[in-house]
mmCIF file of C-alpha atoms in Angstrom:
data_model
loop_
_atom_site.group_PDB
_atom_site.id
_atom_site.type_symbol
_atom_site.label_atom_id
_atom_site.label_comp_id
_atom_site.label_asym_id
_atom_site.label_seq_id
_atom_site.Cartn_x
_atom_site.Cartn_y
_atom_site.Cartn_z
ATOM 1 C CA MET C 1 -11.878 -22.013 -0.699
ATOM 2 C CA PRO C 2 -11.981 -21.126 -3.900
ATOM 3 C CA HIS C 3 -8.039 -20.255 -3.817
ATOM 4 C CA THR C 4 -6.926 -23.275 -2.219
ATOM 5 C CA ASN C 5 -6.640 -25.304 -5.127
ATOM 6 C CA GLY C 6 -5.325 -28.890 -6.659
ATOM 7 C CA SER C 7 -4.711 -29.968 -3.018
ATOM 8 C CA PRO C 8 -3.158 -33.649 -3.339
ATOM 9 C CA THR C 9 -5.381 -35.200 -0.639
ATOM 10 C CA ALA C 10 -8.408 -33.914 -2.794
ATOM 11 C CA THR C 11 -7.230 -35.444 -6.202
ATOM 12 C CA GLY C 12 -3.920 -37.320 -5.671
ATOM 13 C CA PRO C 13 -0.799 -36.213 -6.970
ATOM 14 C CA ARG C 14 -0.386 -36.287 -10.866
ATOM 15 C CA ARG C 15 2.565 -37.124 -13.450
ATOM 16 C CA SER C 16 3.965 -34.635 -15.803
ATOM 17 C CA ILE C 17 4.324 -36.943 -19.052
ATOM 18 C CA GLU C 18 6.205 -35.341 -22.052
ATOM 19 C CA LEU C 19 4.345 -35.561 -25.433
ATOM 20 C CA ASP C 20 6.070 -36.120 -28.443
ATOM 21 C CA SER C 21 5.511 -33.728 -31.349
ATOM 22 C CA ALA C 22 2.985 -35.804 -33.468
ATOM 23 C CA GLU C 23 0.648 -36.847 -30.634
ATOM 24 C CA ALA C 24 0.727 -32.902 -29.224
ATOM 25 C CA LEU C 25 -0.239 -31.716 -32.789
ATOM 26 C CA ARG C 26 -3.019 -34.222 -32.983
ATOM 27 C CA LEU C 27 -4.166 -32.987 -29.496
ATOM 28 C CA LEU C 28 -3.726 -29.572 -30.484
ATOM 29 C CA GLY C 29 -6.237 -30.200 -33.822
ATOM 30 C CA SER C 30 -8.833 -31.806 -31.493
ATOM 31 C CA VAL C 31 -9.888 -28.215 -29.926
ATOM 32 C CA SER C 32 -11.264 -25.461 -31.411
ATOM 33 C CA PHE C 33 -9.066 -22.550 -29.912
ATOM 34 C CA GLY C 34 -5.932 -21.856 -28.279
ATOM 35 C CA ARG C 35 -4.032 -18.569 -27.226
ATOM 36 C CA ILE C 36 -1.338 -16.971 -29.403
ATOM 37 C CA VAL C 37 1.315 -15.310 -27.832
ATOM 38 C CA PHE C 38 3.698 -12.635 -29.118
ATOM 39 C CA THR C 39 5.676 -9.571 -28.377
ATOM 40 C CA GLN C 40 4.697 -6.201 -29.197
ATOM 41 C CA HIS C 41 6.820 -3.275 -28.054
ATOM 42 C CA ALA C 42 8.749 -5.290 -26.095
ATOM 43 C CA LEU C 43 5.972 -6.614 -24.250
ATOM 44 C CA PRO C 44 4.431 -10.284 -23.887
ATOM 45 C CA THR C 45 1.165 -10.729 -25.500
ATOM 46 C CA ILE C 46 -1.388 -13.137 -25.476
ATOM 47 C CA ARG C 47 -4.905 -13.512 -26.981
ATOM 48 C CA PRO C 48 -7.387 -16.372 -27.070
ATOM 49 C CA VAL C 49 -8.336 -17.154 -30.804
ATOM 50 C CA ASN C 50 -9.962 -20.320 -32.324
ATOM 51 C CA HIS C 51 -8.199 -22.186 -34.999
ATOM 52 C CA VAL C 52 -7.658 -24.973 -37.589
ATOM 53 C CA LEU C 53 -4.933 -27.066 -38.799
ATOM 54 C CA ASP C 54 -4.414 -27.123 -42.216
ATOM 55 C CA GLY C 55 -1.540 -29.208 -43.587
ATOM 56 C CA GLY C 56 0.172 -29.464 -40.253
ATOM 57 C CA ASP C 57 -0.036 -25.327 -40.014
ATOM 58 C CA ILE C 58 -1.658 -23.510 -37.233
ATOM 59 C CA ILE C 59 -4.650 -21.044 -39.023
ATOM 60 C CA ILE C 60 -6.376 -18.146 -37.138
ATOM 61 C CA ARG C 61 -8.143 -15.451 -38.112
ATOM 62 C CA THR C 62 -7.398 -11.799 -37.601
ATOM 63 C CA HIS C 63 -8.731 -8.261 -38.237
ATOM 64 C CA ASP C 64 -7.132 -4.995 -39.617
ATOM 65 C CA GLY C 65 -6.696 -3.176 -36.185
ATOM 66 C CA ALA C 66 -5.727 -6.461 -34.250
ATOM 67 C CA ALA C 67 -1.965 -6.010 -32.887
ATOM 68 C CA LEU C 68 -1.135 -9.309 -34.440
ATOM 69 C CA THR C 69 -2.043 -8.099 -37.920
ATOM 70 C CA SER C 70 0.399 -5.078 -37.848
ATOM 71 C CA ARG C 71 2.957 -7.261 -36.277
ATOM 72 C CA THR C 72 2.894 -10.193 -39.106
ATOM 73 C CA ARG C 73 2.739 -7.339 -41.670
ATOM 74 C CA GLN C 74 5.509 -5.451 -40.730
ATOM 75 C CA ALA C 75 7.408 -8.889 -40.303
ATOM 76 C CA GLY C 76 7.223 -9.734 -43.641
ATOM 77 C CA SER C 77 8.882 -13.002 -44.700
ATOM 78 C CA PRO C 78 9.256 -15.357 -42.940
ATOM 79 C CA GLY C 79 7.214 -13.968 -40.370
ATOM 80 C CA VAL C 80 7.368 -13.341 -37.068
ATOM 81 C CA VAL C 81 8.299 -15.989 -33.794
ATOM 82 C CA VAL C 82 5.038 -16.790 -31.997
ATOM 83 C CA ALA C 83 3.641 -19.376 -29.404
ATOM 84 C CA TYR C 84 0.630 -21.144 -29.566
ATOM 85 C CA GLU C 85 -0.700 -22.694 -26.828
ATOM 86 C CA ALA C 86 -3.992 -24.757 -26.302
ATOM 87 C CA ASP C 87 -5.255 -26.708 -23.238
ATOM 88 C CA SER C 88 -7.611 -29.316 -22.090
ATOM 89 C CA ILE C 89 -7.204 -29.413 -18.033
ATOM 90 C CA ASP C 90 -10.068 -30.247 -15.632
ATOM 91 C CA PRO C 91 -10.815 -27.384 -13.503
ATOM 92 C CA VAL C 92 -11.281 -29.991 -10.512
ATOM 93 C CA THR C 93 -8.753 -32.674 -11.273
ATOM 94 C CA HIS C 94 -5.945 -30.945 -12.967
ATOM 95 C CA LEU C 95 -5.815 -33.952 -15.237
ATOM 96 C CA GLY C 96 -5.565 -33.139 -19.000
ATOM 97 C CA TRP C 97 -3.091 -32.228 -21.543
ATOM 98 C CA SER C 98 -0.981 -29.069 -22.497
ATOM 99 C CA VAL C 99 0.751 -28.327 -26.069
ATOM 100 C CA VAL C 100 3.033 -25.169 -26.690
ATOM 101 C CA VAL C 101 3.799 -24.729 -30.602
ATOM 102 C CA THR C 102 6.829 -22.240 -31.564
ATOM 103 C CA GLY C 103 6.927 -21.186 -35.056
ATOM 104 C CA TYR C 104 6.489 -18.573 -37.467
ATOM 105 C CA ALA C 105 3.746 -16.667 -38.515
ATOM 106 C CA HIS C 106 2.992 -15.002 -41.498
ATOM 107 C CA LEU C 107 -0.387 -12.947 -43.047
ATOM 108 C CA VAL C 108 -2.057 -14.626 -45.156
ATOM 109 C CA THR C 109 -3.196 -12.169 -48.473
ATOM 110 C CA ASP C 110 -3.987 -14.608 -51.167
ATOM 111 C CA PRO C 111 -7.705 -14.464 -51.795
ATOM 112 C CA ASP C 112 -8.248 -17.671 -52.660
ATOM 113 C CA GLU C 113 -6.461 -18.811 -49.384
ATOM 114 C CA LEU C 114 -8.247 -16.407 -47.175
ATOM 115 C CA ALA C 115 -11.712 -17.430 -48.813
ATOM 116 C CA ARG C 116 -11.114 -21.137 -47.697
ATOM 117 C CA TYR C 117 -10.382 -20.345 -44.353
ATOM 118 C CA ALA C 118 -13.154 -18.090 -44.062
ATOM 119 C CA SER C 119 -15.199 -21.016 -44.836
ATOM 120 C CA MET C 120 -13.200 -23.392 -42.656
ATOM 121 C CA LEU C 121 -12.889 -21.061 -39.397
ATOM 122 C CA HIS C 122 -15.989 -18.845 -38.246
ATOM 123 C CA PRO C 123 -14.661 -15.711 -35.885
ATOM 124 C CA TRP C 124 -16.319 -15.918 -32.454
ATOM 125 C CA SER C 125 -17.235 -12.148 -32.328
ATOM 126 C CA GLN C 126 -19.329 -10.046 -34.960
ATOM 127 C CA GLN C 127 -16.245 -8.378 -35.751
ATOM 128 C CA THR C 128 -14.967 -9.038 -39.677
ATOM 129 C CA MET C 129 -12.106 -10.563 -39.991
ATOM 130 C CA ASP C 130 -10.421 -9.712 -43.300
ATOM 131 C CA TYR C 131 -6.977 -11.652 -42.722
ATOM 132 C CA ALA C 132 -5.695 -14.960 -41.777
ATOM 133 C CA VAL C 133 -2.539 -15.777 -39.986
ATOM 134 C CA ARG C 134 -0.550 -19.193 -40.668
ATOM 135 C CA ILE C 135 1.677 -20.275 -38.229
ATOM 136 C CA ARG C 136 4.327 -23.039 -39.298
ATOM 137 C CA PRO C 137 5.167 -24.940 -36.308
ATOM 138 C CA ASP C 138 9.076 -25.229 -35.503
ATOM 139 C CA LEU C 139 8.828 -26.653 -32.150
ATOM 140 C CA VAL C 140 5.944 -28.570 -30.639
ATOM 141 C CA THR C 141 6.155 -29.702 -26.976
ATOM 142 C CA GLY C 142 3.374 -30.708 -24.917
ATOM 143 C CA ILE C 143 2.725 -32.446 -21.458
ATOM 144 C CA ARG C 144 0.188 -34.660 -20.107
ATOM 145 C CA LEU C 145 -1.280 -34.368 -16.342
ATOM 146 C CA ALA C 146 -1.599 -37.804 -15.494
ATOM 147 C CA ALA C 147 -2.931 -39.678 -12.115
ATOM 148 C CA THR C 148 -0.496 -41.651 -10.419
ATOM 149 C CA MET L 1 -16.096 -32.132 -39.076
ATOM 150 C CA PRO L 2 -14.020 -31.542 -35.878
ATOM 151 C CA HIS L 3 -11.922 -28.559 -37.768
ATOM 152 C CA THR L 4 -15.124 -26.558 -38.748
ATOM 153 C CA ASN L 5 -15.591 -24.841 -35.526
ATOM 154 C CA GLY L 6 -17.749 -21.679 -34.091
ATOM 155 C CA SER L 7 -20.263 -22.118 -36.908
ATOM 156 C CA PRO L 8 -22.560 -19.130 -36.692
ATOM 157 C CA THR L 9 -25.650 -21.319 -37.366
ATOM 158 C CA ALA L 10 -24.731 -23.893 -34.783
ATOM 159 C CA THR L 11 -24.599 -21.354 -31.948
ATOM 160 C CA GLY L 12 -25.381 -17.718 -33.026
ATOM 161 C CA PRO L 13 -23.299 -14.757 -33.213
ATOM 162 C CA ARG L 14 -21.088 -13.582 -30.093
ATOM 163 C CA ARG L 15 -20.776 -10.181 -28.661
ATOM 164 C CA SER L 16 -17.222 -9.435 -27.195
ATOM 165 C CA ILE L 17 -17.841 -6.875 -24.083
ATOM 166 C CA GLU L 18 -14.810 -5.111 -22.515
ATOM 167 C CA LEU L 19 -14.602 -5.849 -18.702
ATOM 168 C CA ASP L 20 -13.380 -3.451 -16.580
ATOM 169 C CA SER L 21 -10.577 -4.443 -14.423
ATOM 170 C CA ALA L 22 -12.075 -5.198 -10.974
ATOM 171 C CA GLU L 23 -14.577 -7.386 -12.664
ATOM 172 C CA ALA L 24 -11.758 -8.947 -14.735
ATOM 173 C CA LEU L 25 -10.040 -9.687 -11.716
ATOM 174 C CA ARG L 26 -12.754 -10.967 -9.992
ATOM 175 C CA LEU L 27 -13.254 -13.726 -12.811
ATOM 176 C CA LEU L 28 -9.373 -14.308 -12.614
ATOM 177 C CA GLY L 29 -9.598 -15.325 -8.993
ATOM 178 C CA SER L 30 -12.493 -17.532 -9.572
ATOM 179 C CA VAL L 31 -10.589 -20.422 -11.634
ATOM 180 C CA SER L 32 -7.678 -22.142 -10.119
ATOM 181 C CA PHE L 33 -5.234 -21.942 -13.342
ATOM 182 C CA GLY L 34 -3.968 -19.645 -16.045
ATOM 183 C CA ARG L 35 -1.145 -19.255 -18.582
ATOM 184 C CA ILE L 36 2.126 -17.299 -17.861
ATOM 185 C CA VAL L 37 3.625 -15.675 -20.629
ATOM 186 C CA PHE L 38 7.089 -13.928 -20.676
ATOM 187 C CA THR L 39 9.884 -13.502 -23.079
ATOM 188 C CA GLN L 40 13.033 -15.851 -22.778
ATOM 189 C CA HIS L 41 16.144 -15.376 -25.268
ATOM 190 C CA ALA L 42 13.954 -13.132 -27.391
ATOM 191 C CA LEU L 43 11.062 -15.855 -27.895
ATOM 192 C CA PRO L 44 7.798 -15.647 -26.455
ATOM 193 C CA THR L 45 7.307 -18.247 -23.938
ATOM 194 C CA ILE L 46 3.921 -19.473 -22.385
ATOM 195 C CA ARG L 47 3.435 -22.185 -19.402
ATOM 196 C CA PRO L 48 0.143 -23.312 -18.133
ATOM 197 C CA VAL L 49 0.099 -23.147 -14.250
ATOM 198 C CA ASN L 50 -2.437 -22.847 -11.062
ATOM 199 C CA HIS L 51 -2.311 -19.520 -9.222
ATOM 200 C CA VAL L 52 -4.014 -17.787 -6.013
ATOM 201 C CA LEU L 53 -4.532 -14.264 -5.475
ATOM 202 C CA ASP L 54 -3.204 -12.722 -2.832
ATOM 203 C CA GLY L 55 -3.944 -9.069 -2.018
ATOM 204 C CA GLY L 56 -4.739 -8.417 -5.327
ATOM 205 C CA ASP L 57 -1.456 -9.901 -6.670
ATOM 206 C CA ILE L 58 -0.965 -13.143 -8.830
ATOM 207 C CA ILE L 59 0.880 -15.703 -7.190
ATOM 208 C CA ILE L 60 2.225 -18.921 -9.025
ATOM 209 C CA ARG L 61 5.012 -21.619 -7.802
ATOM 210 C CA THR L 62 7.950 -22.385 -9.555
ATOM 211 C CA HIS L 63 11.034 -24.760 -9.190
ATOM 212 C CA ASP L 64 14.733 -24.089 -9.787
ATOM 213 C CA GLY L 65 14.898 -25.298 -13.162
ATOM 214 C CA ALA L 66 12.213 -23.410 -14.420
ATOM 215 C CA ALA L 67 13.043 -20.923 -17.165
ATOM 216 C CA LEU L 68 10.524 -18.253 -15.335
ATOM 217 C CA THR L 69 12.653 -18.961 -12.285
ATOM 218 C CA SER L 70 15.887 -17.930 -13.642
ATOM 219 C CA ARG L 71 14.558 -14.993 -15.694
ATOM 220 C CA THR L 72 12.658 -13.624 -12.206
ATOM 221 C CA ARG L 73 16.052 -14.250 -10.563
ATOM 222 C CA GLN L 74 18.370 -12.445 -13.416
ATOM 223 C CA ALA L 75 15.519 -9.717 -13.428
ATOM 224 C CA GLY L 76 16.115 -8.427 -9.717
ATOM 225 C CA SER L 77 14.024 -5.364 -8.810
ATOM 226 C CA PRO L 78 11.197 -4.657 -9.895
ATOM 227 C CA GLY L 79 10.992 -7.937 -11.878
ATOM 228 C CA VAL L 80 10.435 -9.034 -15.751
ATOM 229 C CA VAL L 81 7.423 -7.983 -17.456
ATOM 230 C CA VAL L 82 5.026 -10.553 -17.943
ATOM 231 C CA ALA L 83 1.422 -11.504 -19.233
ATOM 232 C CA TYR L 84 -0.687 -13.619 -17.323
ATOM 233 C CA GLU L 85 -4.178 -15.101 -18.853
ATOM 234 C CA ALA L 86 -6.905 -16.946 -17.619
ATOM 235 C CA ASP L 87 -10.145 -17.854 -19.492
ATOM 236 C CA SER L 88 -13.449 -19.772 -19.274
ATOM 237 C CA ILE L 89 -14.770 -20.514 -22.486
ATOM 238 C CA ASP L 90 -17.105 -23.258 -23.835
ATOM 239 C CA PRO L 91 -15.963 -25.477 -26.061
ATOM 240 C CA VAL L 92 -18.883 -25.728 -28.143
ATOM 241 C CA THR L 93 -20.841 -22.545 -28.224
ATOM 242 C CA HIS L 94 -17.365 -20.231 -27.486
ATOM 243 C CA LEU L 95 -19.301 -17.876 -24.904
ATOM 244 C CA GLY L 96 -17.464 -17.090 -22.009
ATOM 245 C CA TRP L 97 -14.582 -14.751 -20.717
ATOM 246 C CA SER L 98 -11.057 -14.478 -21.008
ATOM 247 C CA VAL L 99 -8.622 -11.666 -18.745
ATOM 248 C CA VAL L 100 -5.135 -10.474 -19.403
ATOM 249 C CA VAL L 101 -2.928 -9.154 -16.906
ATOM 250 C CA THR L 102 0.158 -7.116 -17.433
ATOM 251 C CA GLY L 103 2.347 -6.856 -14.947
ATOM 252 C CA TYR L 104 6.131 -7.031 -13.237
ATOM 253 C CA ALA L 105 7.235 -10.607 -12.000
ATOM 254 C CA HIS L 106 9.392 -11.237 -9.129
ATOM 255 C CA LEU L 107 10.997 -14.004 -7.304
ATOM 256 C CA VAL L 108 9.646 -14.715 -3.735
ATOM 257 C CA THR L 109 12.332 -15.537 -1.316
ATOM 258 C CA ASP L 110 11.359 -14.560 1.921
ATOM 259 C CA PRO L 111 10.908 -18.232 3.810
ATOM 260 C CA ASP L 112 7.708 -17.295 5.440
ATOM 261 C CA GLU L 113 6.214 -16.143 2.327
ATOM 262 C CA LEU L 114 6.945 -19.048 0.534
ATOM 263 C CA ALA L 115 5.825 -21.384 3.436
ATOM 264 C CA ARG L 116 2.155 -19.694 3.213
ATOM 265 C CA TYR L 117 2.119 -19.974 -0.601
ATOM 266 C CA ALA L 118 3.181 -23.584 -0.527
ATOM 267 C CA SER L 119 0.030 -23.774 2.077
ATOM 268 C CA MET L 120 -2.222 -22.017 0.032
ATOM 269 C CA LEU L 121 -1.238 -23.526 -3.537
ATOM 270 C CA HIS L 122 -0.412 -27.202 -4.280
ATOM 271 C CA PRO L 123 1.488 -28.064 -7.717
ATOM 272 C CA TRP L 124 -0.006 -30.019 -10.270
ATOM 273 C CA SER L 125 2.809 -32.374 -10.416
ATOM 274 C CA GLN L 126 5.001 -34.299 -8.274
ATOM 275 C CA GLN L 127 7.988 -31.830 -9.067
ATOM 276 C CA THR L 128 9.173 -30.318 -5.826
ATOM 277 C CA MET L 129 8.612 -26.398 -6.055
ATOM 278 C CA ASP L 130 10.695 -24.540 -4.240
ATOM 279 C CA TYR L 131 10.043 -21.489 -5.602
ATOM 280 C CA ALA L 132 6.957 -18.758 -5.709
ATOM 281 C CA VAL L 133 6.566 -16.237 -8.192
ATOM 282 C CA ARG L 134 4.508 -13.169 -7.536
ATOM 283 C CA ILE L 135 2.821 -10.609 -10.349
ATOM 284 C CA ARG L 136 1.899 -7.294 -9.407
ATOM 285 C CA PRO L 137 -1.059 -6.287 -11.904
ATOM 286 C CA ASP L 138 -0.437 -3.229 -13.955
ATOM 287 C CA LEU L 139 -2.649 -3.337 -16.658
ATOM 288 C CA VAL L 140 -5.889 -5.843 -16.254
ATOM 289 C CA THR L 141 -8.012 -6.352 -19.286
ATOM 290 C CA GLY L 142 -10.560 -8.785 -20.432
ATOM 291 C CA ILE L 143 -13.630 -9.928 -22.455
ATOM 292 C CA ARG L 144 -16.930 -11.182 -21.863
ATOM 293 C CA LEU L 145 -17.832 -13.504 -25.140
ATOM 294 C CA ALA L 146 -22.062 -13.169 -24.728
ATOM 295 C CA ALA L 147 -24.620 -14.131 -26.918
ATOM 296 C CA THR L 148 -26.102 -11.383 -28.872
#
């Protein structure tokens, strides 16, 4: 029965424990990808991307045709408010963690910064990624799903 | 170097292949959880949740204090526009898939429906989940990240 999941009899109940922001950001930095969430034409939009942390900011790469590129370009300074989520949740036991960062995202245009990020962060697909986006965490929240 | 990831030399380049909506929805139904995305006080919001598919709709459970409950309650009919994302991406090779559904979400209040969903879908945490939300897929998109 693949559509009946998370049965307490199979895996036991779980406690949801709030993480402090330092621990949440550390966990986010321990994985290589997450999901960027923003509003596009008043609609909620989400894309999976890979990331690196740089001085406490989240860096992702993007390309000229991406909705996020035009959104951040339009927004100028201080940027556009986005959410960024990463998690590591076991598909069977549902134990793990989830972290959500909210903050301003802005387009990185400085050639030296772009070159540095290009060396740190390789795109998933063969598409050329000419741009990078930097997210400055404003609110960092997270939960750990633990066995009781 | 945990922050340098997705190196093409380690894993080879990947192709991003668009999925048709039937295949995308099938993949979403093959996993037990995803992420609900909505706008709350003009801010993008994301929460990991588990789901079941019911007649092509996505069902998740929620509780009285949840932002999603108040958002969908306020919205009434036809509901509030949300995005729902699920993925299965290998943390090392970054091969896998991601599916994004956009559609109207509305609060399920019918006691019989609620009882049925309570039997199909067990919450992750010990928190009481008195409500359910039904998302009617309007736009279903997905990509497969495949080796070249």
